[in-house]
PDB file of C-alpha atoms in Angstrom:
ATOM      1  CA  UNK A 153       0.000   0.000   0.000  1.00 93.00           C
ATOM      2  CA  UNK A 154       1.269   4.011  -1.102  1.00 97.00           C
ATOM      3  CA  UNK A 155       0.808   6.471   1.160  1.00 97.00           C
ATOM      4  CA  UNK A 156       0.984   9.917  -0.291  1.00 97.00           C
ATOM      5  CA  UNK A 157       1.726  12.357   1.813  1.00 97.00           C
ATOM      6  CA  UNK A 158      -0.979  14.969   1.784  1.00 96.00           C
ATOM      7  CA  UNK A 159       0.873  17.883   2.766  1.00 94.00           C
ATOM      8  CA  UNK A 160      -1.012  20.716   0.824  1.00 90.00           C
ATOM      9  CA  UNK A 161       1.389  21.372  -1.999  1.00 90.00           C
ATOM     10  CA  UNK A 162       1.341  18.429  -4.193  1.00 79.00           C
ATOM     11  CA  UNK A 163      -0.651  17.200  -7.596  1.00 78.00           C
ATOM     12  CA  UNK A 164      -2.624  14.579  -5.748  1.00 89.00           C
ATOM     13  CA  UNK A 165      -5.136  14.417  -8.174  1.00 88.00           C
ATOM     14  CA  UNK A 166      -2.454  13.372 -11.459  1.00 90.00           C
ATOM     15  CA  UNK A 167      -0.520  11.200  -9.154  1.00 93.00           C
ATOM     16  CA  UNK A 168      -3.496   9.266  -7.599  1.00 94.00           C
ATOM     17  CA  UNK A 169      -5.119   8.942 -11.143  1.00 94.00           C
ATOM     18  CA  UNK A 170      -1.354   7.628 -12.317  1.00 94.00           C
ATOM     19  CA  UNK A 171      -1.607   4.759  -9.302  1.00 96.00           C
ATOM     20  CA  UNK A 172      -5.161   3.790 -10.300  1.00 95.00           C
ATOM     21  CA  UNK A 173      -3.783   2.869 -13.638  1.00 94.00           C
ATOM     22  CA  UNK A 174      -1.422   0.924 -12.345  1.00 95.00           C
ATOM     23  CA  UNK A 175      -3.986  -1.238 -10.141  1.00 95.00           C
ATOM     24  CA  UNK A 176      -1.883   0.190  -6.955  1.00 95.00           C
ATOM     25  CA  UNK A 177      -3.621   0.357  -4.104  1.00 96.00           C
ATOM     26  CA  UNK A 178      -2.815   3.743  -2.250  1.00 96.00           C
ATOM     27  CA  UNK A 179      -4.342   6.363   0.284  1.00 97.00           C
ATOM     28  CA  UNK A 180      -3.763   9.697   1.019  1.00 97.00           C
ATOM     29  CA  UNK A 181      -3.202  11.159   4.441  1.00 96.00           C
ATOM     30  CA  UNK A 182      -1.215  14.101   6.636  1.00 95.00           C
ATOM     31  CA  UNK A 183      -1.319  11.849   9.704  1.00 96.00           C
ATOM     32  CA  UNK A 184       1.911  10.213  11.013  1.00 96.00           C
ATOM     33  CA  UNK A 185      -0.130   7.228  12.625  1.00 96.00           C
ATOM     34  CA  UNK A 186      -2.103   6.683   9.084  1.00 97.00           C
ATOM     35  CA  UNK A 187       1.021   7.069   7.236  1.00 98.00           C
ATOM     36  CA  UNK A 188       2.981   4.756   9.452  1.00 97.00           C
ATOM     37  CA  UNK A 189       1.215   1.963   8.143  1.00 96.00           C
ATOM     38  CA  UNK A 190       1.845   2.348   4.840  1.00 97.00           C
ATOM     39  CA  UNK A 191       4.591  -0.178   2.895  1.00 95.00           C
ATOM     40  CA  UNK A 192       6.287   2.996   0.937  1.00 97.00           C
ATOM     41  CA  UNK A 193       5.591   6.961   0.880  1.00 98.00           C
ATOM     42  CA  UNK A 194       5.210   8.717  -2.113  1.00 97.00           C
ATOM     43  CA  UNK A 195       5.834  13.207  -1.520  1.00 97.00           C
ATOM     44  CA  UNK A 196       4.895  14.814  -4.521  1.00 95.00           C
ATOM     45  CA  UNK A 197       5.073  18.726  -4.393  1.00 92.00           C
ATOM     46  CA  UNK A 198       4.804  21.957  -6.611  1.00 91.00           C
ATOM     47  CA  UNK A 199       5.668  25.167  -5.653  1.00 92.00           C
ATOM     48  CA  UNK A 200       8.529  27.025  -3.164  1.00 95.00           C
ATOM     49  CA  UNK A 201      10.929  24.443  -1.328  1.00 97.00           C
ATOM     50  CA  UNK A 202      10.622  26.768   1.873  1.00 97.00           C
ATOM     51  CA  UNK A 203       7.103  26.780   1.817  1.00 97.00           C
ATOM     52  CA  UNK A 204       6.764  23.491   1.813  1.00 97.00           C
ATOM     53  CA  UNK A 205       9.545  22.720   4.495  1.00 97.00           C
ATOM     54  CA  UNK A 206       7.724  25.300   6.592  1.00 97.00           C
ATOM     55  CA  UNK A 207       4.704  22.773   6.413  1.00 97.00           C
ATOM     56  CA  UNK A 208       6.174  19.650   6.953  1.00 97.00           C
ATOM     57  CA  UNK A 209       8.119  21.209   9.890  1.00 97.00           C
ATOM     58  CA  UNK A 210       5.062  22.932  11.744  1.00 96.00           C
ATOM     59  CA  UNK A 211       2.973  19.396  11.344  1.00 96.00           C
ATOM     60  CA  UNK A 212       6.124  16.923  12.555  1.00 96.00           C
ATOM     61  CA  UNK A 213       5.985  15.326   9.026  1.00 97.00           C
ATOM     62  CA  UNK A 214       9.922  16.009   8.486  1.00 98.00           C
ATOM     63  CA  UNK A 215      10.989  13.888  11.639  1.00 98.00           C
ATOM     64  CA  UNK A 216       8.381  11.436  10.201  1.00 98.00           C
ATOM     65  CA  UNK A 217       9.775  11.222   7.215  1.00 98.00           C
ATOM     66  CA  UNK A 218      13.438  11.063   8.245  1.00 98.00           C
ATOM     67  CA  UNK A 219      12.432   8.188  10.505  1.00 97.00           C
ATOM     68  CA  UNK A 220      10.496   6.062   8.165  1.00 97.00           C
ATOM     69  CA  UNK A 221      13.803   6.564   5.497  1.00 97.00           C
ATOM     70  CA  UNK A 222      15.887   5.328   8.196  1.00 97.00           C
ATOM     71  CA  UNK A 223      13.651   2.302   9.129  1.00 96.00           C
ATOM     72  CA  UNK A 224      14.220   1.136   5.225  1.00 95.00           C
ATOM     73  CA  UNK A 225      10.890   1.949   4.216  1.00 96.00           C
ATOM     74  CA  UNK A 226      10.757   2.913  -0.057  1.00 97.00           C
ATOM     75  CA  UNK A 227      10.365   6.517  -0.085  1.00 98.00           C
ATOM     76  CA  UNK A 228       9.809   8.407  -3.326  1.00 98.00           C
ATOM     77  CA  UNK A 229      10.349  11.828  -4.011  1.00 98.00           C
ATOM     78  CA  UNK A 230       8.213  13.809  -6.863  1.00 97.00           C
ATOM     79  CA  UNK A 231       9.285  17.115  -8.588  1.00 96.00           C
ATOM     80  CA  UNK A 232       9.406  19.658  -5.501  1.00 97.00           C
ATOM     81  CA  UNK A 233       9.385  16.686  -3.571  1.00 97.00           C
ATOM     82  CA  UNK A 234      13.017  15.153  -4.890  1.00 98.00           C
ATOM     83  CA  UNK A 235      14.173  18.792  -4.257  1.00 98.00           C
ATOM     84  CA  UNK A 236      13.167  18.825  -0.660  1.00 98.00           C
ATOM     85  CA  UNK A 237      15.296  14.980  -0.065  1.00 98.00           C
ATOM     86  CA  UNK A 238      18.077  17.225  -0.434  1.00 98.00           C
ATOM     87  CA  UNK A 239      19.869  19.316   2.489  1.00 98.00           C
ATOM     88  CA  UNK A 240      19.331  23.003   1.598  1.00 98.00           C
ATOM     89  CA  UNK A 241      17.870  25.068  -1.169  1.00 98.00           C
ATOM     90  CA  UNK A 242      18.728  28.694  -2.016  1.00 97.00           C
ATOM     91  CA  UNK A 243      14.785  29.371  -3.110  1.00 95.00           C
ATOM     92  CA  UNK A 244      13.251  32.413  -1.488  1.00 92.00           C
ATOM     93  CA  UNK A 245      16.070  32.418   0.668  1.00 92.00           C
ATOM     94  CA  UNK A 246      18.450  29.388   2.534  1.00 96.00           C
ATOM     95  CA  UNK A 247      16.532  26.606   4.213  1.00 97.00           C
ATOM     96  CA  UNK A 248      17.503  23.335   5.389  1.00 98.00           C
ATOM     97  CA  UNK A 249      15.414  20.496   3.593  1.00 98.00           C
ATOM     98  CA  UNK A 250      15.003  16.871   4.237  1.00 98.00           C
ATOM     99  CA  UNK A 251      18.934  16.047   4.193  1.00 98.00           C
ATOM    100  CA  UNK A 252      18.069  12.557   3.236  1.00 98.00           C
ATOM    101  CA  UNK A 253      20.530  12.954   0.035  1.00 98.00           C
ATOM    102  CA  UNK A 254      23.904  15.065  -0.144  1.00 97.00           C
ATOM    103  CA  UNK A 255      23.477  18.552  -2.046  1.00 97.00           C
ATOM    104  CA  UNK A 256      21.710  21.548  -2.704  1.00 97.00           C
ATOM    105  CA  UNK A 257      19.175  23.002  -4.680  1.00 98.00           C
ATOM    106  CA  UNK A 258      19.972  26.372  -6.477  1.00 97.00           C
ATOM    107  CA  UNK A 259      17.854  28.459  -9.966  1.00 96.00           C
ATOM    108  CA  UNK A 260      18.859  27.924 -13.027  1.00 96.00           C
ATOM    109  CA  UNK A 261      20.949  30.524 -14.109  1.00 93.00           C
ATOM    110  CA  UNK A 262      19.477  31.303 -17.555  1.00 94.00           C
ATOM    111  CA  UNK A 263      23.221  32.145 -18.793  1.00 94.00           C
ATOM    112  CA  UNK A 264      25.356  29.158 -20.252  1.00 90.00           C
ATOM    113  CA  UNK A 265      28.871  29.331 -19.712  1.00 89.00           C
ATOM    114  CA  UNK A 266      29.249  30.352 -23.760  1.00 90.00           C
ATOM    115  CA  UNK A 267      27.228  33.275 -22.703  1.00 91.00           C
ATOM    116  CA  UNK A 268      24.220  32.493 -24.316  1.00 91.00           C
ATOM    117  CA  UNK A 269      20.632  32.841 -22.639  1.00 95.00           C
ATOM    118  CA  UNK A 270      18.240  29.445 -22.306  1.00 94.00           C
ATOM    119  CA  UNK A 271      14.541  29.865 -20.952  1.00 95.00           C
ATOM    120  CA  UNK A 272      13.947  29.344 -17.087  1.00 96.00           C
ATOM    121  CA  UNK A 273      11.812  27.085 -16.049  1.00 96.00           C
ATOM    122  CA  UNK A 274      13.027  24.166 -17.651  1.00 96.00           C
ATOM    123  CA  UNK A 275       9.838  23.140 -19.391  1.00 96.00           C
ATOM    124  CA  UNK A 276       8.538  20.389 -21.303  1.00 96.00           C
ATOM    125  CA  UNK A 277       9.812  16.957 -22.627  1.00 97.00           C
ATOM    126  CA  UNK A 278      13.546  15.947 -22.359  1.00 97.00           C
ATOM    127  CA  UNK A 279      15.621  13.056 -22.875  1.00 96.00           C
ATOM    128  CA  UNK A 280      17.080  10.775 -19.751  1.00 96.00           C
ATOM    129  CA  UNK A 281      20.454   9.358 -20.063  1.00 95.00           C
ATOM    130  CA  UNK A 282      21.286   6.931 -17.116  1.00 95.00           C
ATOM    131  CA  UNK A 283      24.510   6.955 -15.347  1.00 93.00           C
ATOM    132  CA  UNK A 284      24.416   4.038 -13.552  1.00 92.00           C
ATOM    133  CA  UNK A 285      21.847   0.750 -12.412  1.00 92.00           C
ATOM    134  CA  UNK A 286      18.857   1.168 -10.076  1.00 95.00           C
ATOM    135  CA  UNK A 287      15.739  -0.671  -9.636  1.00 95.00           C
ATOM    136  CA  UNK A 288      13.533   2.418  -9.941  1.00 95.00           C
ATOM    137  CA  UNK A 289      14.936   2.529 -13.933  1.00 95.00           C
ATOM    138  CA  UNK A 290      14.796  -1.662 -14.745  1.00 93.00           C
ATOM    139  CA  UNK A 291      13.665  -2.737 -17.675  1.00 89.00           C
ATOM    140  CA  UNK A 292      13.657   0.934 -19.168  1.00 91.00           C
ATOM    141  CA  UNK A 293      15.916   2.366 -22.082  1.00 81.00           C
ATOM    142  CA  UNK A 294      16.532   5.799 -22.619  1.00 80.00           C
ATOM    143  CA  UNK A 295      13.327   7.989 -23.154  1.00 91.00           C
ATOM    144  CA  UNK A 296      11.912  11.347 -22.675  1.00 96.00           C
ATOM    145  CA  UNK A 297       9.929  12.229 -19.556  1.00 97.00           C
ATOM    146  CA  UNK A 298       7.814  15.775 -18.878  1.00 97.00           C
ATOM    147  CA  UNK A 299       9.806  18.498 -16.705  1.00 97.00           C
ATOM    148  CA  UNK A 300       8.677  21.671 -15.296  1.00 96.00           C
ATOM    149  CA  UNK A 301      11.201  23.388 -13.088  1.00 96.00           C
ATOM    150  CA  UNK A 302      12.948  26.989 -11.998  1.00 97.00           C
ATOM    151  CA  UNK A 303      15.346  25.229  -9.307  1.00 97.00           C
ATOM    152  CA  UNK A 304      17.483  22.257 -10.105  1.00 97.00           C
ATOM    153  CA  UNK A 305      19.379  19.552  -7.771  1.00 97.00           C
ATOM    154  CA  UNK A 306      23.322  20.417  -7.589  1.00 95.00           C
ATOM    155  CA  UNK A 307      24.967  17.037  -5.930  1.00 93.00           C
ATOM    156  CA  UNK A 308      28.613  16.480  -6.156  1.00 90.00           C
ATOM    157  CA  UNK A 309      27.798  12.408  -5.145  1.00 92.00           C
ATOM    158  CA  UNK A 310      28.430  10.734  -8.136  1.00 86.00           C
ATOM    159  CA  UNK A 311      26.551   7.843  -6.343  1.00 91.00           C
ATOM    160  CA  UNK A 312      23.271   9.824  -5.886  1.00 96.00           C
ATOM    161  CA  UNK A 313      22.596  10.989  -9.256  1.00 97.00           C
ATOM    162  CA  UNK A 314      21.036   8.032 -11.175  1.00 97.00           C
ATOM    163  CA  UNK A 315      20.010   9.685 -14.429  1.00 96.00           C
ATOM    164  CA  UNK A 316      20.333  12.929 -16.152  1.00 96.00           C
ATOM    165  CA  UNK A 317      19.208  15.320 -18.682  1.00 97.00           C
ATOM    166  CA  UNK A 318      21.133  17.915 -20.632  1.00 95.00           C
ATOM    167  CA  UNK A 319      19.400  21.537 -20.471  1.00 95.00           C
ATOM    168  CA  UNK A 320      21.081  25.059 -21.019  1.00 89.00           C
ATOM    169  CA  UNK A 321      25.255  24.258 -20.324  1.00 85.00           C
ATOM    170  CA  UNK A 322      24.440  21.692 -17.111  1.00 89.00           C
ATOM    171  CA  UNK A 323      23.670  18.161 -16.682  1.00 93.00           C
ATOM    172  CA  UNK A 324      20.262  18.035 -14.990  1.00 97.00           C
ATOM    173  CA  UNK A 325      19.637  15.278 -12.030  1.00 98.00           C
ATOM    174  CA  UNK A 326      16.113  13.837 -13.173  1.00 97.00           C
ATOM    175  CA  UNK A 327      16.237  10.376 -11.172  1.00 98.00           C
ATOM    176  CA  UNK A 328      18.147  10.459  -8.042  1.00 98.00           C
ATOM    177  CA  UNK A 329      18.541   7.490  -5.156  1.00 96.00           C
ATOM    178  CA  UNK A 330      20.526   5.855  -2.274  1.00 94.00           C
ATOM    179  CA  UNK A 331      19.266   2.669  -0.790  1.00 94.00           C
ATOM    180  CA  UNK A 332      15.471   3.447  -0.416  1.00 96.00           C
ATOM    181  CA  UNK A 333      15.346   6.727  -1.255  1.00 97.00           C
ATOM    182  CA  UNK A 334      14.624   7.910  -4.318  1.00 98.00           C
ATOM    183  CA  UNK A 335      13.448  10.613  -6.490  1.00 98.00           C
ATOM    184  CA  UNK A 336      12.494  12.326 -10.046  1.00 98.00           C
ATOM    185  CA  UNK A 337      13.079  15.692 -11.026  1.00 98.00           C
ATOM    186  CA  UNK A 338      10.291  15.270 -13.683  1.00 96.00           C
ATOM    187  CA  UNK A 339       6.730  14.307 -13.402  1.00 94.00           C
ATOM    188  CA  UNK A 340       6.625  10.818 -14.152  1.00 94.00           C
ATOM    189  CA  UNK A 341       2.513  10.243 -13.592  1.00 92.00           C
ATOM    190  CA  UNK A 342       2.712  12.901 -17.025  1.00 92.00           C
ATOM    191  CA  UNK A 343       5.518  10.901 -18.601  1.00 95.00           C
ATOM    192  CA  UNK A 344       3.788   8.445 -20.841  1.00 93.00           C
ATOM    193  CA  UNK A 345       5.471   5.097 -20.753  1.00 93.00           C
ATOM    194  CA  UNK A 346       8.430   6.085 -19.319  1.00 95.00           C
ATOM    195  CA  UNK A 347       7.204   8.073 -16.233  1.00 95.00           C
ATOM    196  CA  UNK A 348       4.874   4.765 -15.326  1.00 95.00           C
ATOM    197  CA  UNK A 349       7.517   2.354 -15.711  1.00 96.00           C
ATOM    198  CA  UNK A 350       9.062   4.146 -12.993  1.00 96.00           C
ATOM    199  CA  UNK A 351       6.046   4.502 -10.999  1.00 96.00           C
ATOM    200  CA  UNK A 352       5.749   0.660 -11.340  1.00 96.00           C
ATOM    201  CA  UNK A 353       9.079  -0.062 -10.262  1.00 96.00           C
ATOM    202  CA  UNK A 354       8.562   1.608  -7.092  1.00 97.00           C
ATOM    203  CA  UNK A 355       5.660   0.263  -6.268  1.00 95.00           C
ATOM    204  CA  UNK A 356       7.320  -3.248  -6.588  1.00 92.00           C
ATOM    205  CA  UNK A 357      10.439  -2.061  -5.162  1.00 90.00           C
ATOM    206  CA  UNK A 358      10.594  -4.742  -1.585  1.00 69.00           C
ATOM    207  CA  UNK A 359      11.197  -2.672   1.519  1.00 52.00           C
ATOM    208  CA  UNK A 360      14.726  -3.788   1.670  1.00 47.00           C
ATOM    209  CA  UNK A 361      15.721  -2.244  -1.646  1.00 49.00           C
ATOM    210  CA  UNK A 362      19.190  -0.558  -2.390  1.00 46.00           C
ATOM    211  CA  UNK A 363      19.712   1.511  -5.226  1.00 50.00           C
TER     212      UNK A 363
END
């Protein structure tokens, strides 16, 4: 069973409809007791990284959250969600996140080293180039998945960063992980075949899972 975490700032709606598709059963909740009894957590989010910190703070969600990660239970990250697995962003100002992964999460610049200008957000369909093996990508080759993004992951763990994308001068992190914790930069419930052979993985993933 998925438990989403309801927190207020995510697309529960595509995400949920995603799962159905998949014949997942899943629930959504903001309680720690409902959520506790859930096999893996799923935190999607859209909007600012200290926004949503300030909730999960103020409602005990992010001890929660670091808890159930430590107790091996599969934990994916969604779009603002990935973002917030990381330690710190620079987004309306420094705040800690999640520090479940190692790195930060800092705008696009909209300048590429050459000096010419790209468009911020990062928006629309790009192509995923894996660096290394994970469950969360089995059975997949190379395909293009649906981003929509101002702030992007900067890790210097060559261990964390699972798959990229190219956009302006920078690789992108799109599918991130370390033992049961995961994430996508991208939407994957709005990424055709690619985006729900991810979702399927991690549903399937077993609690012990290492990336």
């Amino acid at each position: 069973m998925i438990g989403i975490i309801d927190y207020g700032m995510g697309n529960l709606h595509s995400v949920s409809s995603a799962l159905k598709r998949l014949e997942q059963p899943y629930f959504l909740s903001d309680k720690k007791e409902e959520l506790d009894q859930a096999d893996k957590l799923l935190l999607p989010g859209v909007g600012s990284f200290k926004d949503a910190m300030l909730i999960l703070n103020g409602t005990g969600l992010t001890e929660f959250i670091k808890e159930e990660a430590a107790a091996g239970k599969p934990l994916l990250g969604i779009c603002l969600g990935m973002q917030l697995l990381f330690e710190e962003s620079e987004e309306n100002g420094l705040t800690k996140g999640l520090g479940l992964l190692p790195g930060r999460v800092e705008r696009f610049s909209g300048v590429a080293n050459n000096g010419e200008a790209y468009k911020v957000p990062h928006m629309g369909w790009n192509k995923l180039q894996y660096n290394r093996r994970s469950p969360l990508i089995e059975n997949l080759e190379e395909g293009f998945v649906y981003f929509v993004h101002s702030y992007v992951v900067q890790s210097d763990d060559p261990e964390t960063v699972i798959a990229e994308a190219q956009y302006g001068d920078r690789a992108v992190p799109a599918v991130v992980g370390r033992n049961n914790i995961f994430g996508t930069q991208f939407h994957p419930e709005k990424s055709s075949e690619v985006g729900m052979t991810i979702l399927s993985n991690f549903c399937n993933l077993a609690e012990e899972a290492k990336a």
